[in-house]
Amino acid sequence: MGSVTRRGTRGRACATLLAAWCGVAVAAPATALQLMTEELPPYSFKSNNRVDGLSIEIITELFKRAGVSFDIRLVPLRRALATVEAEADSCVFPLERSQEREARFAWVSPLLITQSAFYSSTGRDLRVRSLADARDLSVGTYGGSALHEYLVTFNYSALQIAREELLNARKLQAGRIDLWATDTISGEYFARRAGIADLREQLVFMTTLRGIACNPSISSAILRSLRHELKKMHLEGRVTHIMNSYRFDR
Amino acid sequence: MENPVPDSLVPRAALALCAGLLASLATFAVHADMAAARKWLDKEFTVSTLSRAEQLRELEWFVNAAKPFQGMSVRVVSERIDTHWYEATVLAPAFTEITGIKVVHELTGEDDVIRKIQTQMDLGISLYDAYINDSDLIGTHYRSGAVVPLSDFMTGEGQVVTLPTLDIDDFIGISFTTGPDGKLYQLPDQQFANLYWYRHDWFSRPDLRKQFKERYGYELGVPRNWSAYEDIADFFTNHVKNLDGQRVYGHMDYGRKDPSLGWRFSDAWLSMAGAGDKGIPNGLPVDEWGIRNVDCHPVGASVSRGGAANSPAAIYALRKFVEWLDKYAPPEARNMNFTEAGAVPGEGYIAQQIFWYTAFTAALTRPGLPVVNKDGTPKWRMAPSPHGPYWEKGMKLGYQDAGSWTFLKSTPLQRRMAAWLYAQFVVSKTVSLRKTDVGLTPIRESDIQSKYMTQRAPHLGGLVEFYRSPARTLWSPTGINVPDYPRLSSLWWEHVSMAVSRQLTPKGAMDRMAERMDETLQEIAAEGQERCEPRLAQRARPDYWLNAPGAPKRRLANEKPPGETWSYEESLKGFEWDQ
């Protein structure tokens, strides 16, 4: 998947120009920042040999505003994390900013504010009001996700791990799991792909702040610039606007 | 079926839709809700300082006050300790059944709670309708202007949804959540302290007592000072070594570079060493972070500006932390964080721990653990924290966490009012004794003094005795000197970790941290705060401040005075040091 890339569209010369326009002094790295993200539609996915998606759109606008050039690669999350810890001028996104990860990276956040929910099919007579109500039900999760790890810490006895979210959607449709625990935007996306018309949101149980996690050696000027522009994008409603454009119920 | 309409649209839609229906069904609804109230009193809230009739009256008030908000869904967030799990999984559903207001109570790490409340304050995005946020942020909240002063809310726009029997004076942590203006900014939801923990059964063994006295010249007991703690650590780790066939250690702590390493310090470590000034709940003018405060303006953390973050006492505190971790703790402790280390005393091979959170009481009294007797009583005890050589009477002696309900002005009023009802429900006298029974994080004087807690006391290792003592006020959270907790708190783990990894000496680490703290105070001042913003003092020669009364204090010629211990019974009386 490393061959699927997107490059900052304006290049370094233009980036410098943008920085000048914005009055922000950005010490650009010798080469473009290497950004990595995992393939997770609709946040990031391959499209005509380039990467696209919700988080890609936000990143592209953010880096353009900050005048920082970048390359994006789709790589598995585990590899991305290892690379960013080892290599200067590299970052991974959108990554949940957890206590365990806090000290390992320099952060620009929140890039995204996402929510996770339990879904059932409407044919099931279930009522989930709290995490405890779901603890003894069979719950489908995406293996290796922060959401899966979160539920593990609450001693969920019957987690059914899938390697793809689409499989969870199909398992729910076939009645092989009681609940599907997933990100609300991904849930809508994959339910539609699986042809599920009767998805029922039982409980939105977790709000997650996701950010850009960079190697700690990243230039503090770049960090300041990215943080400043990201805050402006939030205050102007740009991030919400981009997120809403990926919701089916908008 | 859950309502698929986004939460933000629910209130108006629900209110408009239900208004007529509610009017005609009001009588039925109240009966239905009171039926739910009776059900919950029968099955869950069976212990209370209120009579059943009083509980019913209190719940009836909730039923009526909640009527305008029925059908609304509110979202709150807290850290994930036992008390909040109980709230999220038992009290939230109970509240929904009784009031008709749906509550989603999210559980996450405390650092995440802080980031989320900071995000809402910075971006104005209404993420949650209420936060249970540690009162360590009182200095931040007071200065930000983003937090609703509850004193104003309860007598103003929130008066109609303020429980008449809330009894604010019954809360033991109110001083922690009150700003310099005397207004209440947060309402305590749960509290736990950081005390000394030790294996009472081992300390009572005649063979070990004899060996200890022969080697150190005084009785093995609860250490009163750090010298004794160090001797006991040395005794178990280097001399006893094995007990009942297993390797034992005289000290437990954690050292991984992680935000929790910072809490270990900012919570109270410097105050225990004695780095700050006298003053309860926090030292004034210099607090336990080493920040000097003049007329409510922070003026600096470095000694050159009158602070104590790199004072001899602070450097001593860090040096002892690193030294004890290396010399006396299990080797794996260096790579652990707060959560991982918290379970270790329960595994049965730790003799004592100087910095132990009472939030772990429930976890360490579970039947079957090596530290619990067959009759359910603990083999361990909690006792007053020993103090370092710079500590003086009148200073705080440790940390108390006060997770407290916090409301932001950016939350729409209707949602804030509904969330305030839930907040009051989970701290109401109808519920609070049962919640204390489950989570062991008491907030009300009436619960602490109850007959029920007297019955529970023998099973709780000293928790009840601690909270009944007036000296509990010596254990307090971060106070008002800290103007921006989220921003300043990361400096602790970033610099302490450099000393743990030997990148810097303890002095080098504290010098650098004090400098960074001053710079950050200056940045906060430049960005502006609504009130009491930092005003950095001019630099002076360190001797100027070290020779002045109070903190920062000069280096002591002897930082290891003779060790002193006392019996557990004497230490309980010691809980009354401030009397």
Short mmCIF file of N, CA and C in Angstrom, two decimals, chain B residues 75-193:
data_model
loop_
_atom_site.label_atom_id
_atom_site.label_comp_id
_atom_site.label_asym_id
_atom_site.label_seq_id
_atom_site.Cartn_x
_atom_site.Cartn_y
_atom_site.Cartn_z
N ARG B 75 -25.23 14.12 28.02
CA ARG B 75 -23.98 13.36 27.92
C ARG B 75 -22.97 13.94 28.90
N VAL B 76 -22.40 13.08 29.74
CA VAL B 76 -21.40 13.53 30.71
C VAL B 76 -20.18 12.60 30.62
N VAL B 77 -19.08 13.04 31.18
CA VAL B 77 -17.86 12.23 31.09
C VAL B 77 -17.10 12.31 32.41
N SER B 78 -16.43 11.20 32.73
CA SER B 78 -15.62 11.16 33.95
C SER B 78 -14.48 10.18 33.74
N GLU B 79 -13.55 10.18 34.70
CA GLU B 79 -12.51 9.15 34.65
C GLU B 79 -13.11 7.80 35.02
N ARG B 80 -12.32 6.73 34.88
CA ARG B 80 -12.92 5.41 35.01
C ARG B 80 -12.46 4.68 36.27
N ILE B 81 -12.90 5.18 37.42
CA ILE B 81 -12.67 4.47 38.67
C ILE B 81 -13.97 3.80 39.07
N ASP B 82 -13.92 2.94 40.09
CA ASP B 82 -15.10 2.14 40.48
C ASP B 82 -16.34 3.01 40.71
N THR B 83 -16.13 4.14 41.37
CA THR B 83 -17.27 5.02 41.67
C THR B 83 -17.99 5.45 40.39
N HIS B 84 -17.22 5.82 39.39
CA HIS B 84 -17.85 6.30 38.15
C HIS B 84 -18.44 5.16 37.33
N TRP B 85 -17.85 3.98 37.43
CA TRP B 85 -18.46 2.81 36.77
C TRP B 85 -19.84 2.58 37.38
N TYR B 86 -19.94 2.71 38.69
CA TYR B 86 -21.23 2.54 39.37
C TYR B 86 -22.23 3.60 38.90
N GLU B 87 -21.76 4.81 38.77
CA GLU B 87 -22.64 5.87 38.29
C GLU B 87 -23.11 5.58 36.86
N ALA B 88 -22.15 5.21 36.01
CA ALA B 88 -22.47 5.04 34.59
C ALA B 88 -23.39 3.85 34.33
N THR B 89 -23.25 2.80 35.15
CA THR B 89 -23.98 1.58 34.84
C THR B 89 -25.17 1.32 35.76
N VAL B 90 -25.22 1.97 36.90
CA VAL B 90 -26.36 1.77 37.82
C VAL B 90 -27.14 3.09 38.02
N LEU B 91 -26.42 4.13 38.41
CA LEU B 91 -27.13 5.37 38.75
C LEU B 91 -27.71 6.07 37.51
N ALA B 92 -27.00 6.03 36.40
CA ALA B 92 -27.53 6.69 35.19
C ALA B 92 -28.83 6.00 34.73
N PRO B 93 -28.87 4.65 34.62
CA PRO B 93 -30.15 4.02 34.28
C PRO B 93 -31.24 4.29 35.31
N ALA B 94 -30.86 4.33 36.60
CA ALA B 94 -31.86 4.61 37.63
C ALA B 94 -32.44 6.01 37.44
N PHE B 95 -31.56 6.96 37.19
CA PHE B 95 -32.00 8.34 36.98
C PHE B 95 -32.94 8.43 35.78
N THR B 96 -32.60 7.71 34.72
CA THR B 96 -33.44 7.73 33.52
C THR B 96 -34.83 7.18 33.82
N GLU B 97 -34.88 6.08 34.55
CA GLU B 97 -36.19 5.48 34.86
C GLU B 97 -37.01 6.41 35.75
N ILE B 98 -36.35 7.08 36.66
CA ILE B 98 -37.08 7.90 37.62
C ILE B 98 -37.49 9.25 37.02
N THR B 99 -36.64 9.81 36.17
CA THR B 99 -36.90 11.18 35.69
C THR B 99 -37.32 11.27 34.22
N GLY B 100 -37.01 10.24 33.45
CA GLY B 100 -37.30 10.32 32.02
C GLY B 100 -36.22 11.06 31.23
N ILE B 101 -35.15 11.46 31.90
CA ILE B 101 -34.02 12.09 31.20
C ILE B 101 -32.97 11.01 30.95
N LYS B 102 -32.62 10.83 29.69
CA LYS B 102 -31.62 9.81 29.37
C LYS B 102 -30.23 10.38 29.62
N VAL B 103 -29.37 9.55 30.21
CA VAL B 103 -27.99 9.98 30.49
C VAL B 103 -27.01 9.02 29.85
N VAL B 104 -26.08 9.55 29.10
CA VAL B 104 -24.94 8.75 28.64
C VAL B 104 -23.74 9.23 29.45
N HIS B 105 -23.25 8.35 30.30
CA HIS B 105 -22.14 8.70 31.18
C HIS B 105 -20.90 7.97 30.65
N GLU B 106 -20.06 8.72 29.96
CA GLU B 106 -18.85 8.12 29.36
C GLU B 106 -17.74 7.99 30.39
N LEU B 107 -16.94 6.95 30.22
CA LEU B 107 -15.81 6.70 31.11
C LEU B 107 -14.52 6.70 30.30
N THR B 108 -13.53 7.41 30.78
CA THR B 108 -12.26 7.47 30.05
C THR B 108 -11.15 7.83 31.04
N GLY B 109 -9.93 7.97 30.55
CA GLY B 109 -8.82 8.34 31.43
C GLY B 109 -8.95 9.79 31.88
N GLU B 110 -8.40 10.10 33.06
CA GLU B 110 -8.50 11.47 33.57
C GLU B 110 -7.82 12.46 32.62
N ASP B 111 -6.71 12.04 32.01
CA ASP B 111 -6.03 12.94 31.08
C ASP B 111 -6.93 13.27 29.89
N ASP B 112 -7.74 12.29 29.48
CA ASP B 112 -8.65 12.50 28.36
C ASP B 112 -9.79 13.44 28.78
N VAL B 113 -10.25 13.30 30.03
CA VAL B 113 -11.28 14.21 30.53
C VAL B 113 -10.76 15.65 30.46
N ILE B 114 -9.51 15.82 30.89
CA ILE B 114 -8.93 17.17 30.90
C ILE B 114 -8.80 17.71 29.48
N ARG B 115 -8.36 16.85 28.56
CA ARG B 115 -8.22 17.30 27.16
C ARG B 115 -9.58 17.69 26.58
N LYS B 116 -10.61 16.92 26.96
CA LYS B 116 -11.93 17.19 26.40
C LYS B 116 -12.51 18.50 26.94
N ILE B 117 -12.34 18.72 28.23
CA ILE B 117 -12.88 19.98 28.77
C ILE B 117 -12.09 21.16 28.22
N GLN B 118 -10.80 20.94 28.02
CA GLN B 118 -9.98 22.01 27.43
C GLN B 118 -10.40 22.28 25.99
N THR B 119 -10.72 21.21 25.25
CA THR B 119 -11.17 21.36 23.87
C THR B 119 -12.47 22.16 23.82
N GLN B 120 -13.40 21.82 24.72
CA GLN B 120 -14.66 22.56 24.73
C GLN B 120 -14.43 24.03 25.10
N MET B 121 -13.51 24.26 26.03
CA MET B 121 -13.24 25.66 26.42
C MET B 121 -12.56 26.42 25.27
N ASP B 122 -11.62 25.73 24.58
CA ASP B 122 -10.86 26.40 23.51
C ASP B 122 -11.71 26.63 22.26
N LEU B 123 -12.49 25.61 21.88
CA LEU B 123 -13.16 25.65 20.58
C LEU B 123 -14.64 26.01 20.69
N GLY B 124 -15.17 25.99 21.90
CA GLY B 124 -16.58 26.32 22.06
C GLY B 124 -17.51 25.25 21.53
N ILE B 125 -16.96 24.06 21.21
CA ILE B 125 -17.79 22.94 20.74
C ILE B 125 -18.40 22.27 21.96
N SER B 126 -19.71 22.10 21.99
CA SER B 126 -20.35 21.50 23.16
C SER B 126 -20.21 19.99 23.09
N LEU B 127 -19.10 19.49 23.62
CA LEU B 127 -18.85 18.04 23.58
C LEU B 127 -19.70 17.31 24.60
N TYR B 128 -19.77 17.86 25.80
CA TYR B 128 -20.51 17.23 26.89
C TYR B 128 -21.34 18.29 27.60
N ASP B 129 -22.38 17.81 28.28
CA ASP B 129 -23.23 18.74 29.02
C ASP B 129 -22.69 18.97 30.43
N ALA B 130 -21.84 18.06 30.89
CA ALA B 130 -21.17 18.26 32.18
C ALA B 130 -19.94 17.35 32.24
N TYR B 131 -18.99 17.76 33.04
CA TYR B 131 -17.75 17.01 33.23
C TYR B 131 -17.57 16.72 34.71
N ILE B 132 -17.08 15.52 35.02
CA ILE B 132 -16.59 15.29 36.38
C ILE B 132 -15.07 15.43 36.27
N ASN B 133 -14.63 16.58 36.71
CA ASN B 133 -13.27 17.00 36.45
C ASN B 133 -12.58 17.27 37.79
N ASP B 134 -11.34 16.80 37.92
CA ASP B 134 -10.64 16.97 39.19
C ASP B 134 -10.58 18.45 39.60
N SER B 135 -10.71 18.68 40.88
CA SER B 135 -10.67 20.06 41.37
C SER B 135 -9.27 20.66 41.27
N ASP B 136 -8.29 19.86 40.85
CA ASP B 136 -6.95 20.40 40.59
C ASP B 136 -7.01 21.56 39.59
N LEU B 137 -8.08 21.62 38.83
CA LEU B 137 -8.21 22.67 37.82
C LEU B 137 -8.90 23.93 38.35
N ILE B 138 -9.09 24.03 39.67
CA ILE B 138 -9.82 25.18 40.20
C ILE B 138 -9.15 26.50 39.80
N GLY B 139 -7.82 26.53 39.81
CA GLY B 139 -7.11 27.76 39.41
C GLY B 139 -7.33 28.09 37.95
N THR B 140 -7.43 27.06 37.12
CA THR B 140 -7.70 27.23 35.70
C THR B 140 -9.12 27.72 35.49
N HIS B 141 -10.06 27.03 36.12
CA HIS B 141 -11.47 27.35 35.91
C HIS B 141 -11.81 28.77 36.39
N TYR B 142 -11.25 29.12 37.54
CA TYR B 142 -11.53 30.44 38.10
C TYR B 142 -11.06 31.53 37.15
N ARG B 143 -9.87 31.30 36.55
CA ARG B 143 -9.28 32.35 35.69
C ARG B 143 -9.85 32.35 34.26
N SER B 144 -10.37 31.19 33.82
CA SER B 144 -10.75 31.08 32.40
C SER B 144 -11.99 31.88 32.04
N GLY B 145 -12.90 31.99 32.98
CA GLY B 145 -14.17 32.65 32.67
C GLY B 145 -15.10 31.75 31.86
N ALA B 146 -14.68 30.50 31.60
CA ALA B 146 -15.49 29.59 30.79
C ALA B 146 -16.38 28.69 31.63
N VAL B 147 -16.13 28.67 32.94
CA VAL B 147 -16.85 27.74 33.82
C VAL B 147 -17.97 28.48 34.55
N VAL B 148 -19.10 27.80 34.66
CA VAL B 148 -20.25 28.39 35.35
C VAL B 148 -20.00 28.37 36.86
N PRO B 149 -19.99 29.53 37.52
CA PRO B 149 -19.91 29.50 38.99
C PRO B 149 -21.20 28.90 39.55
N LEU B 150 -21.08 27.79 40.23
CA LEU B 150 -22.29 27.11 40.70
C LEU B 150 -23.04 27.95 41.73
N SER B 151 -22.29 28.73 42.51
CA SER B 151 -22.96 29.60 43.50
C SER B 151 -23.97 30.51 42.80
N ASP B 152 -23.57 31.06 41.66
CA ASP B 152 -24.47 31.94 40.91
C ASP B 152 -25.60 31.13 40.27
N PHE B 153 -25.25 29.98 39.70
CA PHE B 153 -26.23 29.16 38.99
C PHE B 153 -27.34 28.69 39.94
N MET B 154 -26.93 28.27 41.14
CA MET B 154 -27.92 27.70 42.08
C MET B 154 -28.92 28.74 42.58
N THR B 155 -28.50 30.00 42.56
CA THR B 155 -29.42 31.03 43.03
C THR B 155 -30.02 31.82 41.87
N GLY B 156 -29.57 31.51 40.65
CA GLY B 156 -30.05 32.24 39.49
C GLY B 156 -30.83 31.34 38.55
N GLU B 157 -30.30 31.21 37.34
CA GLU B 157 -31.07 30.49 36.32
C GLU B 157 -31.24 28.99 36.62
N GLY B 158 -30.43 28.46 37.54
CA GLY B 158 -30.57 27.05 37.88
C GLY B 158 -31.33 26.81 39.16
N GLN B 159 -31.90 27.86 39.72
CA GLN B 159 -32.54 27.72 41.03
C GLN B 159 -33.68 26.69 41.01
N VAL B 160 -34.46 26.70 39.92
CA VAL B 160 -35.62 25.79 39.88
C VAL B 160 -35.20 24.33 39.76
N VAL B 161 -33.97 24.08 39.38
CA VAL B 161 -33.51 22.69 39.27
C VAL B 161 -32.42 22.40 40.32
N THR B 162 -32.40 23.18 41.38
CA THR B 162 -31.42 22.93 42.45
C THR B 162 -32.12 22.26 43.63
N LEU B 163 -31.63 21.11 44.00
CA LEU B 163 -32.25 20.26 45.01
C LEU B 163 -32.28 20.97 46.37
N PRO B 164 -33.45 21.16 46.96
CA PRO B 164 -33.51 21.85 48.26
C PRO B 164 -32.75 21.12 49.36
N THR B 165 -32.62 19.81 49.22
CA THR B 165 -31.91 19.03 50.24
C THR B 165 -30.48 18.69 49.82
N LEU B 166 -29.93 19.47 48.90
CA LEU B 166 -28.57 19.20 48.45
C LEU B 166 -27.58 19.33 49.61
N ASP B 167 -27.77 20.32 50.47
CA ASP B 167 -26.98 20.50 51.69
C ASP B 167 -25.48 20.64 51.38
N ILE B 168 -25.14 21.74 50.77
CA ILE B 168 -23.76 22.00 50.35
C ILE B 168 -22.77 21.89 51.52
N ASP B 169 -23.21 22.33 52.71
CA ASP B 169 -22.29 22.32 53.85
C ASP B 169 -21.91 20.90 54.28
N ASP B 170 -22.65 19.91 53.80
CA ASP B 170 -22.37 18.52 54.16
C ASP B 170 -21.20 17.95 53.33
N PHE B 171 -20.83 18.64 52.26
CA PHE B 171 -19.75 18.15 51.39
C PHE B 171 -18.40 18.47 52.04
N ILE B 172 -17.52 17.48 52.11
CA ILE B 172 -16.25 17.68 52.82
C ILE B 172 -15.20 18.37 51.94
N GLY B 173 -15.45 18.45 50.64
CA GLY B 173 -14.41 18.98 49.76
C GLY B 173 -14.69 20.36 49.19
N ILE B 174 -15.63 21.07 49.81
CA ILE B 174 -16.05 22.36 49.25
C ILE B 174 -14.90 23.37 49.17
N SER B 175 -13.99 23.31 50.14
CA SER B 175 -12.89 24.30 50.11
C SER B 175 -12.00 24.10 48.88
N PHE B 176 -11.97 22.86 48.36
CA PHE B 176 -11.14 22.58 47.18
C PHE B 176 -11.74 23.17 45.90
N THR B 177 -13.04 23.37 45.92
CA THR B 177 -13.72 23.74 44.67
C THR B 177 -14.26 25.17 44.71
N THR B 178 -13.75 25.92 45.66
CA THR B 178 -14.16 27.31 45.82
C THR B 178 -13.05 28.23 45.33
N GLY B 179 -13.40 29.22 44.53
CA GLY B 179 -12.41 30.14 43.99
C GLY B 179 -12.02 31.22 44.99
N PRO B 180 -11.02 32.01 44.65
CA PRO B 180 -10.60 33.10 45.53
C PRO B 180 -11.71 34.11 45.80
N ASP B 181 -12.74 34.13 44.93
CA ASP B 181 -13.85 35.06 45.12
C ASP B 181 -14.92 34.50 46.06
N GLY B 182 -14.64 33.30 46.62
CA GLY B 182 -15.60 32.70 47.55
C GLY B 182 -16.73 31.96 46.87
N LYS B 183 -16.71 31.93 45.55
CA LYS B 183 -17.80 31.24 44.83
C LYS B 183 -17.44 29.76 44.60
N LEU B 184 -18.48 28.95 44.62
CA LEU B 184 -18.31 27.53 44.34
C LEU B 184 -18.29 27.33 42.82
N TYR B 185 -17.22 26.71 42.32
CA TYR B 185 -17.10 26.49 40.87
C TYR B 185 -17.37 25.04 40.47
N GLN B 186 -17.18 24.12 41.40
CA GLN B 186 -17.37 22.71 41.09
C GLN B 186 -18.03 22.04 42.30
N LEU B 187 -18.76 20.96 42.04
CA LEU B 187 -19.41 20.23 43.13
C LEU B 187 -18.77 18.84 43.24
N PRO B 188 -18.14 18.52 44.38
CA PRO B 188 -17.46 17.23 44.52
C PRO B 188 -18.40 16.04 44.28
N ASP B 189 -17.90 15.07 43.53
CA ASP B 189 -18.66 13.85 43.21
C ASP B 189 -18.03 12.63 43.88
N GLN B 190 -16.71 12.64 43.98
CA GLN B 190 -16.00 11.55 44.65
C GLN B 190 -14.66 12.08 45.14
N GLN B 191 -14.17 11.53 46.22
CA GLN B 191 -12.87 11.96 46.75
C GLN B 191 -12.06 10.76 47.19
N PHE B 192 -10.78 10.83 46.92
CA PHE B 192 -9.87 9.84 47.52
C PHE B 192 -8.55 10.52 47.82
N ALA B 193 -7.88 9.97 48.82
CA ALA B 193 -6.64 10.60 49.29
C ALA B 193 -5.44 9.74 48.89
#
